[in-house]
Short mmCIF file of C-alpha atoms and ligand atoms in Angstrom, two decimals:
data_model
loop_
_atom_site.label_atom_id
_atom_site.label_comp_id
_atom_site.label_asym_id
_atom_site.label_seq_id
_atom_site.Cartn_x
_atom_site.Cartn_y
_atom_site.Cartn_z
CA MET N 1 122.08 84.99 102.63
CA PHE N 2 120.82 86.45 105.91
CA GLU N 3 119.92 84.50 109.00
CA LYS N 4 117.16 85.14 111.51
CA LEU N 5 116.32 88.59 110.27
CA THR N 6 113.74 90.07 112.55
CA ARG N 7 113.90 93.69 111.42
CA VAL N 8 113.64 94.70 107.80
CA THR N 9 115.73 97.76 108.62
CA ASP N 10 118.70 95.47 109.34
CA VAL N 11 119.31 95.02 105.63
CA LYS N 12 120.64 97.56 103.18
CA HIS N 13 117.87 99.81 102.01
CA GLU N 14 117.27 103.35 100.88
CA ILE N 15 114.43 105.52 102.10
CA GLY N 16 112.83 107.49 99.28
CA ASP N 17 109.82 109.70 98.99
CA MET N 18 108.43 112.11 96.48
CA ALA N 19 106.83 115.45 97.16
CA VAL N 20 104.06 115.78 94.62
CA VAL N 21 101.18 118.20 94.88
CA TYR N 22 98.13 118.30 92.66
CA ARG N 23 95.35 120.75 91.98
CA TYR N 24 92.10 118.90 91.34
CA THR N 25 89.54 120.86 89.35
CA ALA N 26 86.00 120.42 90.64
CA GLY N 27 84.57 121.19 87.20
CA ILE N 28 81.36 122.91 86.11
CA ALA N 29 79.13 120.63 88.16
CA GLY N 30 81.35 120.66 91.24
CA GLU N 31 81.75 124.42 91.12
CA ARG N 32 77.99 124.97 91.36
CA PHE N 33 77.51 122.26 93.96
CA PHE N 34 80.08 123.79 96.29
CA LEU N 35 78.95 127.35 95.60
CA GLU N 36 75.45 126.37 96.80
CA ILE N 37 76.92 124.86 99.95
CA LYS N 38 79.06 127.94 100.56
CA GLU N 39 76.44 130.58 99.88
CA ASN N 40 73.14 128.91 100.72
CA ALA N 41 73.97 125.85 102.83
CA ARG N 42 71.96 123.54 100.64
CA PHE N 43 72.48 120.74 98.11
CA ILE N 44 71.69 120.73 94.42
CA GLY N 45 71.87 117.97 91.87
CA THR N 46 71.35 117.41 88.19
CA GLN N 47 68.56 115.34 86.78
CA CYS N 48 68.39 113.04 83.79
CA VAL N 49 64.75 113.11 82.74
CA LYS N 50 65.26 110.17 80.41
CA CYS N 51 66.57 107.89 83.17
CA ASN N 52 64.56 109.53 85.95
CA VAL N 53 67.76 109.83 87.98
CA THR N 54 68.95 112.78 90.05
CA TYR N 55 72.69 112.95 90.59
CA VAL N 56 74.09 114.21 93.89
CA PRO N 57 76.84 115.36 93.62
CA PRO N 58 75.78 116.74 90.24
CA ARG N 59 77.31 115.73 86.92
CA ILE N 60 77.01 117.41 83.56
CA TYR N 61 76.46 114.03 81.90
CA CYS N 62 74.32 111.04 82.79
CA GLU N 63 76.54 108.03 83.39
CA ARG N 64 73.63 105.69 82.67
CA CYS N 65 72.53 106.99 79.22
CA PHE N 66 75.41 109.40 78.47
CA GLU N 67 73.09 112.38 77.79
CA ASN N 68 74.27 115.91 78.53
CA ILE N 69 72.34 117.12 81.59
CA GLU N 70 74.28 120.28 82.46
CA ASN N 71 71.19 122.50 82.43
CA ALA N 72 68.96 120.22 84.47
CA TRP N 73 69.63 121.54 87.98
CA VAL N 74 67.34 120.59 90.84
CA ASP N 75 67.19 121.50 94.51
CA VAL N 76 67.37 118.28 96.52
CA GLY N 77 66.88 119.77 99.97
CA LYS N 78 69.15 119.14 102.91
CA ARG N 79 68.10 115.83 104.30
CA GLY N 80 69.45 112.43 103.52
CA VAL N 81 68.99 108.85 104.66
CA VAL N 82 71.73 106.63 106.11
CA HIS N 83 72.15 103.96 103.42
CA THR N 84 75.01 102.24 105.23
CA TYR N 85 77.44 103.15 108.02
CA SER N 86 80.62 101.95 109.70
CA VAL N 87 82.32 102.89 112.94
CA ALA N 88 86.06 103.41 112.40
CA TYR N 89 88.23 102.62 115.41
CA ILE N 90 91.60 103.25 113.79
CA ASP N 91 93.07 106.19 111.92
CA GLU N 92 95.04 106.26 108.68
CA ASN N 93 98.24 105.47 110.57
CA GLY N 94 96.71 102.37 112.12
CA LYS N 95 96.44 103.98 115.56
CA ARG N 96 93.41 103.39 117.76
CA LEU N 97 91.17 106.47 117.73
CA ASP N 98 90.33 108.06 121.09
CA LYS N 99 86.88 108.79 119.76
CA PRO N 100 85.64 106.37 117.06
CA ILE N 101 84.34 108.01 113.88
CA VAL N 102 80.98 107.04 112.42
CA TRP N 103 81.26 107.04 108.62
CA ALA N 104 78.16 106.80 106.46
CA PHE N 105 76.97 106.87 102.92
CA ILE N 106 74.05 109.25 103.08
CA ARG N 107 71.53 108.76 100.30
CA ILE N 108 70.33 112.06 98.80
CA ALA N 109 68.00 111.78 95.78
CA ASN N 110 69.52 108.95 93.68
CA GLY N 111 73.05 109.81 94.75
CA GLY N 112 74.47 110.86 98.07
CA LEU N 113 77.56 111.77 100.05
CA ILE N 114 80.17 110.06 102.14
CA HIS N 115 80.51 111.83 105.45
CA MET N 116 80.76 111.48 109.20
CA ILE N 117 77.83 111.28 111.60
CA ASP N 118 77.92 112.95 115.01
CA GLU N 119 75.67 114.21 117.82
CA VAL N 120 74.43 110.65 118.26
CA ASP N 121 75.73 107.59 120.11
CA PRO N 122 77.32 105.29 117.49
CA LYS N 123 75.16 102.48 118.87
CA ASP N 124 72.01 104.38 117.90
CA VAL N 125 72.96 104.93 114.24
CA LYS N 126 70.77 102.81 111.98
CA ILE N 127 70.32 102.17 108.28
CA GLY N 128 67.30 104.23 107.25
CA MET N 129 67.94 107.00 109.78
CA VAL N 130 67.12 110.49 108.45
CA VAL N 131 70.02 112.91 108.87
CA GLU N 132 70.84 116.51 108.03
CA PRO N 133 74.14 118.35 107.62
CA ALA N 134 75.79 120.44 110.32
CA PHE N 135 77.38 123.21 108.23
CA LYS N 136 80.21 125.41 109.35
CA ASP N 137 79.27 129.05 109.86
CA LYS N 138 79.00 130.96 106.59
CA VAL N 139 82.17 132.99 107.16
CA GLU N 140 84.17 129.79 107.56
CA ARG N 141 82.79 128.06 104.44
CA ILE N 142 85.18 127.89 101.50
CA GLY N 143 83.22 125.75 99.05
CA SER N 144 84.44 122.29 100.04
CA ILE N 145 83.05 119.00 101.28
CA THR N 146 84.61 120.00 104.61
CA ASP N 147 82.14 122.92 104.83
CA ILE N 148 79.92 120.19 106.23
CA LYS N 149 81.26 119.39 109.70
CA TYR N 150 79.22 116.16 109.84
CA PHE N 151 75.66 114.92 109.52
CA LYS N 152 73.39 114.55 112.54
CA PRO N 153 69.95 113.07 113.21
CA ALA N 154 67.33 115.29 111.54
CA SER N 155 65.48 117.59 113.89
CA MET S 1 89.05 78.76 67.03
CA LEU S 2 92.52 79.52 68.38
CA GLU S 3 93.06 77.89 71.73
CA VAL S 4 95.15 79.31 74.57
CA ALA S 5 96.68 77.38 77.45
CA ILE S 6 98.75 78.07 80.54
CA ILE S 7 101.82 75.88 80.07
CA GLY S 8 104.04 77.00 82.91
CA VAL S 9 103.75 78.56 86.36
CA GLY S 10 106.36 79.77 88.81
CA TRP S 11 106.25 81.64 92.05
CA ALA S 12 108.28 83.09 94.89
CA GLY S 13 106.62 83.52 98.28
CA SER S 14 104.11 84.26 99.55
CA LYS S 15 105.78 85.52 102.73
CA SER S 16 104.80 88.16 105.25
CA CYS S 17 108.04 89.89 104.36
CA THR S 18 111.22 89.14 102.41
CA PRO S 19 113.77 91.58 103.78
CA ASP S 20 116.73 90.06 101.95
CA LEU S 21 115.33 90.16 98.40
CA SER S 22 114.64 93.03 96.02
CA PHE S 23 111.47 92.74 93.95
CA GLN S 24 113.64 91.96 90.91
CA GLU S 25 115.19 88.99 92.71
CA MET S 26 111.76 87.65 93.70
CA VAL S 27 110.50 87.98 90.12
CA TYR S 28 113.66 86.31 88.78
CA GLU S 29 113.08 83.33 91.08
CA ALA S 30 109.46 82.98 89.93
CA ALA S 31 110.41 83.43 86.26
CA VAL S 32 113.14 80.78 86.31
CA LYS S 33 110.66 78.30 87.81
CA ALA S 34 107.95 79.18 85.30
CA TYR S 35 110.27 78.82 82.29
CA ALA S 36 111.53 75.46 83.57
CA ASP S 37 107.93 74.34 84.15
CA ALA S 38 106.97 75.40 80.61
CA ASN S 39 110.17 74.11 79.06
CA VAL S 40 110.89 77.44 77.33
CA ASN S 41 113.88 79.74 77.03
CA PRO S 42 112.59 83.30 77.49
CA GLN S 43 115.13 84.81 75.12
CA VAL S 44 114.40 82.34 72.32
CA ASP S 45 110.89 80.97 72.71
CA VAL S 46 108.83 83.77 74.27
CA ASP S 47 107.28 86.28 71.86
CA ALA S 48 106.08 88.93 74.33
CA PHE S 49 105.88 89.80 78.03
CA ILE S 50 103.27 91.63 80.15
CA SER S 51 103.60 92.73 83.75
CA ALA S 52 100.87 94.17 85.93
CA ASP S 53 101.43 96.58 88.78
CA GLU S 54 100.48 99.96 90.08
CA ASP S 55 103.16 102.68 90.15
CA TYR S 56 102.20 103.71 93.68
CA TRP S 57 102.67 100.14 94.98
CA ALA S 58 105.96 99.82 93.11
CA GLY S 59 107.21 103.17 94.37
CA TYR S 60 108.53 104.12 90.93
CA SER S 61 107.10 106.57 88.43
CA ILE S 62 106.61 104.98 85.00
CA PHE S 63 107.31 101.53 86.39
CA GLU S 64 107.32 99.75 83.03
CA GLU S 65 110.95 100.69 82.47
CA TYR S 66 111.82 98.34 85.38
CA VAL S 67 110.00 95.32 83.96
CA PRO S 68 112.24 93.58 81.39
CA ASP S 69 115.54 92.47 82.94
CA GLN S 70 114.34 90.12 85.68
CA LEU S 71 112.06 88.37 83.15
CA GLY S 72 114.66 87.79 80.44
CA ALA S 73 112.72 90.31 78.35
CA VAL S 74 115.33 92.96 77.50
CA LEU S 75 114.78 94.21 73.93
CA LYS S 76 111.71 92.00 73.50
CA PRO S 77 108.10 93.18 73.00
CA THR S 78 107.17 94.03 76.60
CA TRP S 79 104.57 96.13 78.26
CA HIS S 80 103.23 96.89 81.64
CA ILE S 81 99.64 97.48 82.58
CA THR S 82 98.25 99.23 85.61
CA GLY S 83 95.96 96.54 86.80
CA ASP S 84 95.73 93.17 88.48
CA GLY S 85 97.81 90.25 87.21
CA LEU S 86 94.60 88.62 85.97
CA HIS S 87 94.18 91.58 83.62
CA ALA S 88 97.67 90.80 82.28
CA LEU S 89 96.67 87.17 81.80
CA ILE S 90 93.58 88.27 79.88
CA ASN S 91 95.79 90.50 77.71
CA ALA S 92 98.08 87.57 76.97
CA TYR S 93 95.04 85.48 76.06
CA MET S 94 93.92 88.14 73.57
CA MET S 95 97.41 88.52 72.07
CA ILE S 96 97.58 84.79 71.40
CA ARG S 97 93.99 84.63 70.14
CA SER S 98 94.89 87.44 67.72
CA ASN S 99 97.35 85.00 66.13
CA LEU S 100 100.19 87.54 66.29
CA PHE S 101 101.97 85.80 69.20
CA GLU S 102 102.41 82.16 70.12
CA VAL S 103 104.03 82.35 73.56
CA VAL S 104 103.36 85.20 76.00
CA VAL S 105 104.57 85.58 79.60
CA VAL S 106 102.68 87.40 82.36
CA GLU S 107 104.10 88.58 85.67
CA SER S 108 102.92 90.31 88.81
CA HIS S 109 104.43 90.73 92.24
CA SER S 110 104.14 92.42 95.61
CA LYS S 111 106.89 93.96 97.67
CA ALA S 112 104.43 95.29 100.21
CA SER S 113 106.87 95.75 103.08
CA ASP S 114 108.66 98.40 101.01
CA ILE S 115 105.49 100.52 101.11
CA LEU S 116 105.72 102.77 104.12
CA SER S 117 102.48 104.63 103.41
CA TYR S 118 100.00 101.90 102.46
CA ALA S 119 96.84 103.59 103.80
CA GLY S 120 97.96 106.89 102.30
CA ILE S 121 98.16 105.39 98.81
CA ILE S 122 94.65 103.98 99.16
CA GLN S 123 93.41 107.30 100.52
CA HIS S 124 94.97 108.95 97.45
CA ALA S 125 92.84 106.62 95.28
CA THR S 126 89.59 108.07 96.64
CA ASP S 127 87.88 111.00 94.93
CA PRO S 128 90.08 114.05 95.63
CA VAL S 129 87.18 116.51 95.67
CA TYR S 130 84.32 114.70 97.40
CA VAL S 131 85.95 112.06 99.61
CA LYS S 132 89.67 112.48 100.25
CA PRO S 133 89.43 115.88 102.01
CA LEU S 134 87.45 114.16 104.80
CA GLY S 135 90.50 112.10 105.78
CA GLY S 136 90.32 108.88 107.76
CA HIS S 137 91.59 105.38 107.01
CA PRO S 138 89.87 104.53 103.69
CA PHE S 139 89.03 100.98 104.79
CA TYR S 140 85.90 102.50 106.31
CA ILE S 141 84.61 101.99 102.76
CA ALA S 142 84.90 98.22 103.32
CA GLY S 143 82.94 98.61 106.56
CA LEU S 144 80.23 100.48 104.65
CA GLU S 145 80.07 97.77 101.99
CA MET S 146 79.97 94.96 104.54
CA ARG S 147 77.18 96.59 106.57
CA ARG S 148 75.01 97.00 103.49
CA TYR S 149 75.79 93.51 102.18
CA LEU S 150 74.77 91.92 105.50
CA TYR S 151 71.65 94.13 105.66
CA GLU S 152 70.48 93.22 102.18
CA THR S 153 71.25 89.49 102.25
CA GLY S 154 70.83 88.39 105.85
CA VAL S 155 74.35 86.95 105.86
CA SER S 156 75.61 87.12 109.47
CA GLU S 157 78.81 88.37 111.10
CA GLU S 158 79.40 84.79 112.29
CA GLN S 159 79.29 83.54 108.71
CA CYS S 160 81.79 86.20 107.64
CA ALA S 161 84.03 85.14 110.53
CA GLN S 162 83.84 81.56 109.29
CA VAL S 163 85.37 82.64 105.97
CA VAL S 164 88.48 83.65 107.92
CA VAL S 165 88.52 80.35 109.83
CA LYS S 166 88.18 78.31 106.61
CA ASN S 167 90.74 80.21 104.57
CA LYS S 168 93.44 80.43 107.22
CA ARG S 169 92.94 76.73 107.87
CA ASN S 170 93.25 75.90 104.16
CA ALA S 171 96.49 77.88 104.17
CA ILE S 172 98.00 75.40 106.65
CA PHE S 173 98.11 72.92 103.75
CA ASN S 174 99.57 75.45 101.33
CA PRO S 175 103.37 75.81 101.67
CA ASN S 176 103.13 79.05 99.68
CA ALA S 177 100.84 80.78 102.19
CA ALA S 178 102.04 83.51 104.54
CA TYR S 179 99.22 83.51 107.09
CA PRO S 180 98.06 79.99 107.99
CA ALA S 181 96.27 79.65 111.33
CA GLU S 182 93.93 77.40 113.23
CA LEU S 183 91.25 79.76 114.52
CA THR S 184 87.71 79.49 115.80
CA VAL S 185 84.76 81.64 114.82
CA GLU S 186 84.89 83.05 118.36
CA ASP S 187 88.53 84.09 117.87
CA VAL S 188 87.51 86.13 114.84
CA LEU S 189 84.40 87.57 116.47
CA ASN S 190 86.44 88.54 119.53
CA SER S 191 89.05 90.39 117.52
CA PRO S 192 88.44 94.12 117.84
CA TYR S 193 86.24 96.02 115.45
CA VAL S 194 88.31 98.09 113.06
CA PHE S 195 85.61 99.40 110.72
CA SER S 196 82.42 97.88 112.08
CA PRO S 197 81.04 95.39 111.30
CA LEU S 198 84.52 94.50 110.01
CA LYS S 199 86.88 93.06 112.63
CA ALA S 200 90.67 93.03 112.72
CA LEU S 201 91.03 89.35 111.75
CA GLU S 202 88.69 89.83 108.78
CA VAL S 203 91.15 92.10 106.96
CA SER S 204 93.77 90.28 104.87
CA SER S 205 97.35 91.28 105.66
CA THR S 206 99.67 92.29 102.87
CA ALA S 207 102.31 89.79 101.81
CA GLU S 208 105.18 89.53 99.35
CA GLY S 209 105.79 87.32 96.40
CA ALA S 210 105.97 87.08 92.65
CA ILE S 211 104.06 84.95 90.17
CA VAL S 212 104.98 84.29 86.54
CA MET S 213 102.92 82.33 84.02
CA VAL S 214 103.66 81.20 80.48
CA LEU S 215 100.75 81.09 78.04
CA ALA S 216 100.84 79.53 74.59
CA SER S 217 98.70 78.78 71.57
CA GLY S 218 97.17 75.32 71.36
CA ASP S 219 99.74 73.87 68.98
CA VAL S 220 102.70 75.05 71.02
CA ALA S 221 101.03 74.03 74.27
CA ARG S 222 100.47 70.45 73.11
CA ARG S 223 104.08 70.24 71.95
CA LEU S 224 105.60 71.53 75.20
CA THR S 225 103.50 70.06 77.98
CA ASP S 226 101.35 67.08 78.88
CA VAL S 227 99.27 69.13 81.28
CA PRO S 228 98.11 72.29 79.51
CA ILE S 229 95.48 74.21 81.45
CA TRP S 230 93.16 75.83 78.95
CA VAL S 231 91.86 79.36 79.24
CA ARG S 232 88.21 78.89 78.30
CA GLY S 233 86.70 82.26 79.14
CA VAL S 234 87.75 85.72 80.29
CA GLY S 235 85.80 88.74 81.50
CA TRP S 236 86.38 92.01 83.28
CA ALA S 237 84.44 95.13 84.24
CA ILE S 238 84.61 98.27 86.35
CA ASP S 239 81.57 99.84 87.98
CA THR S 240 81.30 103.61 88.39
CA PRO S 241 84.12 105.08 90.48
CA ASN S 242 81.62 107.37 92.20
CA LEU S 243 80.67 106.23 95.67
CA ASP S 244 77.26 107.88 95.17
CA GLY S 245 76.40 105.74 92.16
CA ARG S 246 77.63 102.25 92.93
CA ASP S 247 75.74 99.37 94.48
CA TRP S 248 76.88 99.10 98.11
CA GLY S 249 75.56 95.58 98.68
CA ARG S 250 76.42 93.79 95.45
CA ALA S 251 79.60 93.18 93.45
CA VAL S 252 77.98 94.05 90.12
CA TYR S 253 81.42 94.33 88.48
CA VAL S 254 81.96 90.61 89.11
CA GLU S 255 78.47 89.69 87.91
CA VAL S 256 79.23 91.37 84.57
CA ALA S 257 82.75 89.93 84.30
CA ALA S 258 81.50 86.44 85.16
CA ASP S 259 78.69 86.56 82.61
CA MET S 260 81.22 87.53 79.94
CA ALA S 261 83.64 84.75 80.89
CA TYR S 262 80.93 82.09 81.26
CA LYS S 263 79.40 82.93 77.88
CA MET S 264 82.80 82.53 76.23
CA ALA S 265 83.40 79.25 78.09
CA GLY S 266 79.96 77.82 77.38
CA ILE S 267 79.12 77.68 81.08
CA THR S 268 75.37 77.84 81.59
CA ASN S 269 75.14 76.38 85.10
CA PRO S 270 78.21 77.62 87.03
CA ARG S 271 77.28 75.87 90.25
CA ARG S 272 77.25 72.51 88.52
CA GLN S 273 79.94 73.05 85.89
CA ILE S 274 82.64 74.63 88.08
CA HIS S 275 84.52 72.35 90.46
CA VAL S 276 86.79 74.76 92.28
CA ALA S 277 86.68 78.53 92.79
CA GLU S 278 89.40 80.94 93.85
CA VAL S 279 87.77 84.29 94.63
CA ASP S 280 88.92 87.56 96.08
CA ASP S 281 88.67 87.67 99.88
CA LYS S 282 90.68 90.77 100.78
CA PHE S 283 87.98 91.20 103.43
CA SER S 284 85.95 88.28 104.82
CA TYR S 285 82.58 89.39 103.43
CA LYS S 286 84.03 89.83 99.94
CA GLU S 287 84.39 86.06 99.52
CA LEU S 288 80.68 85.50 100.11
CA GLN S 289 79.68 88.51 98.02
CA HIS S 290 81.97 87.42 95.18
CA VAL S 291 80.78 83.79 95.28
CA GLU S 292 77.24 85.07 94.83
CA ALA S 293 78.31 87.46 92.06
CA LEU S 294 79.96 84.52 90.28
CA ARG S 295 76.48 82.85 90.28
CA LEU S 296 77.90 79.91 92.23
CA CYS S 297 74.86 80.24 94.48
CA THR S 298 71.89 82.55 94.74
CA ARG S 299 72.15 85.92 96.45
CA GLY S 300 72.12 85.61 100.22
CA GLU S 301 72.80 81.87 100.07
CA ALA S 302 76.60 81.94 100.45
CA GLY S 303 76.60 82.23 104.24
CA GLU S 304 74.41 79.17 104.71
CA LEU S 305 76.38 77.11 102.19
CA LEU S 306 79.59 78.00 103.99
CA GLU S 307 78.10 76.90 107.32
CA ALA S 308 76.90 73.67 105.71
CA GLY S 309 80.50 72.95 104.66
CA SER S 310 80.00 73.37 100.90
CA PHE S 311 82.97 75.70 100.46
CA TYR S 312 85.51 73.56 102.31
CA VAL S 313 88.10 71.57 100.33
CA ASN S 314 86.03 68.39 100.59
CA GLY S 315 82.71 70.20 100.10
CA GLU S 316 80.36 70.43 97.14
CA LEU S 317 82.04 73.61 95.81
CA PRO S 318 85.48 74.30 97.31
CA VAL S 319 86.21 78.03 97.54
CA ASN S 320 89.75 79.30 98.10
CA PRO S 321 91.48 75.99 98.84
CA SER S 322 94.73 77.99 98.61
CA GLY S 323 93.70 80.02 101.64
CA GLY S 324 92.80 83.09 99.57
CA CYS S 325 94.07 86.54 100.39
CA LEU S 326 93.29 85.90 104.05
CA GLY S 327 95.54 82.84 104.17
CA VAL S 328 98.09 83.33 101.38
CA GLY S 329 98.25 87.08 101.98
CA ASN S 330 97.17 90.16 100.09
CA LEU S 331 99.70 90.27 97.25
CA LEU S 332 98.38 93.59 95.92
CA GLU S 333 98.24 93.38 92.09
CA ALA S 334 99.51 89.79 92.18
CA CYS S 335 96.32 88.66 93.94
CA GLY S 336 94.62 87.64 90.70
CA LEU S 337 97.57 85.52 89.55
CA SER S 338 97.69 84.00 93.02
CA ARG S 339 94.05 82.91 92.56
CA ALA S 340 94.77 81.62 89.03
CA LEU S 341 97.94 79.82 90.19
CA GLU S 342 95.91 77.79 92.68
CA VAL S 343 93.34 76.87 90.04
CA VAL S 344 96.15 75.71 87.73
CA LEU S 345 97.70 73.57 90.49
CA GLN S 346 94.27 72.14 91.41
CA LEU S 347 93.43 71.25 87.80
CA ARG S 348 96.86 69.68 87.31
CA GLY S 349 96.36 67.61 90.47
CA GLN S 350 99.41 69.21 92.10
CA ALA S 351 97.71 70.81 95.11
CA GLN S 352 99.02 68.19 97.53
CA GLY S 353 97.34 68.26 100.95
CA ARG S 354 94.58 70.58 99.78
CA GLN S 355 93.76 68.83 96.48
CA VAL S 356 90.12 69.04 95.41
CA GLU S 357 89.00 65.70 94.00
CA ASP S 358 88.18 65.49 90.29
CA ALA S 359 88.63 69.20 89.66
CA LYS S 360 88.46 69.70 85.89
CA VAL S 361 87.01 73.20 85.57
CA GLY S 362 87.86 76.12 87.84
CA VAL S 363 87.24 79.82 88.07
CA ALA S 364 89.64 82.53 89.29
CA GLN S 365 88.29 85.95 90.22
CA THR S 366 89.99 89.09 91.43
CA TRP S 367 89.12 92.57 92.71
CA ARG S 368 91.57 95.47 92.91
CA GLY S 369 90.49 96.36 96.43
CA ILE S 370 89.25 99.48 98.16
CA PRO S 371 88.14 101.90 96.77
CA THR S 372 87.79 100.24 93.35
CA THR S 373 84.99 98.32 91.69
CA SER S 374 87.42 96.69 89.27
CA GLY S 375 87.12 92.94 88.83
CA ALA S 376 88.17 90.17 86.48
CA VAL S 377 87.20 86.53 85.98
CA VAL S 378 88.96 83.70 84.16
CA VAL S 379 87.60 80.20 83.55
CA LEU S 380 90.23 77.46 83.31
CA SER S 381 89.81 73.85 82.27
CA THR S 382 91.77 70.63 81.80
CA GLU S 383 90.04 70.30 78.44
CA GLY S 384 90.56 72.56 75.43
ZN1 ZN M 401 70.26 109.21 81.66
#
């Protein structure tokens, strides 16, 4: 039908998009987790005594045994351990980043958080490294995962 | 026990892009081939149809309304599932086993070049409260998985690179592959890091195509074809969606799915009883991780077996003779049917230049990609 097409835009097509906006409810557990970050710059989790598991971020149910654990809050401190990490060199548009981003899964209690790591040369990041959060100033915190600017090597 | 067989397969693509065809036209091409292969008329002989896709890939809300016409399924029992094509195949298997349907058609396709915001859709699949607000290209999650997998198993970056070399080379012998290439391990290792330790050449590129399969009960299968490929076992599982609760180094979802499928198929020693494996390799390390999860070797052993040549077409346990996602292309939700298609062709002895000798039992495995832990496994055999 078509010969030697080298650009997909050479054929008949329609461009379509959809503007959809959602409001995602953090829930009972998320509300308290983010309130602690906002007000006290610290992390809390919930604990299932039966499974001996502490969830960070917290849940009101244990996904292992399905028990309700909404009243089992525990302070899990601020520090975490780099469980795994990756240096991203491209952004979500596929463009090369001027400054690569170090992503990590930071183990906290039996759970943990996905976040960025900074204030360290990417080459020096290691699995097992102890890190702590760099929070935004209290006035800037809104109760969001972005209240944490990044994690950095623990002092 | 009611038996179920694949009696017809048809496909269009895989190509890096098909600018001239709509997705309906690609599916129509694959369907016509599948019905001819199975010797069925869709409007007369087929009892029900299932398609598998994800609305965001399709670019339509409530995509199931767009399923019937290109399959010859208008006003027939038809549904659409949000999942991989292998999930649709498993659904067809269950419908026939239930004895309510004798002939069921499954379909899945990819029109990836129509998607102008691929990374955005994947980003939108991450947790909207704990992960998505941080931004970034979500494939960093693959980098995180790969780092932990290498750390826990001792598999090396060189061995992961060799997966790319093997699969793109296998694709040279597959006329339906979009990304064949003759590469060296050095070529892969020298490609730039994208999400370390993951390198650019270790990420499968999206491709376009459609795959249709016709499944039938044992009686119908024996009547219509001399080469039925029997579905002997099926399994599927999803791990927790929460990044804080999943296993970063292991594909537990495939271990569970494989155990389910093997139990059904009576497979007690997969390494010995399975002759060809098509596994998900959307990223290089996933092939090795998935081979281990399928119990085709012990944990941490896949890298060495690959280096020893075991996974090549003429090796002890050929893995991805089709070229996998790296060679055929990442067909989005059609990846699982792409894996199953190759196993069918191998078991029928129709794999031409990449034919595995004496392949009688094969396994097809899929994974829905980042950020999911959704997997499925199907065991196929020349014997019912
Ligand atoms: Zn529990």
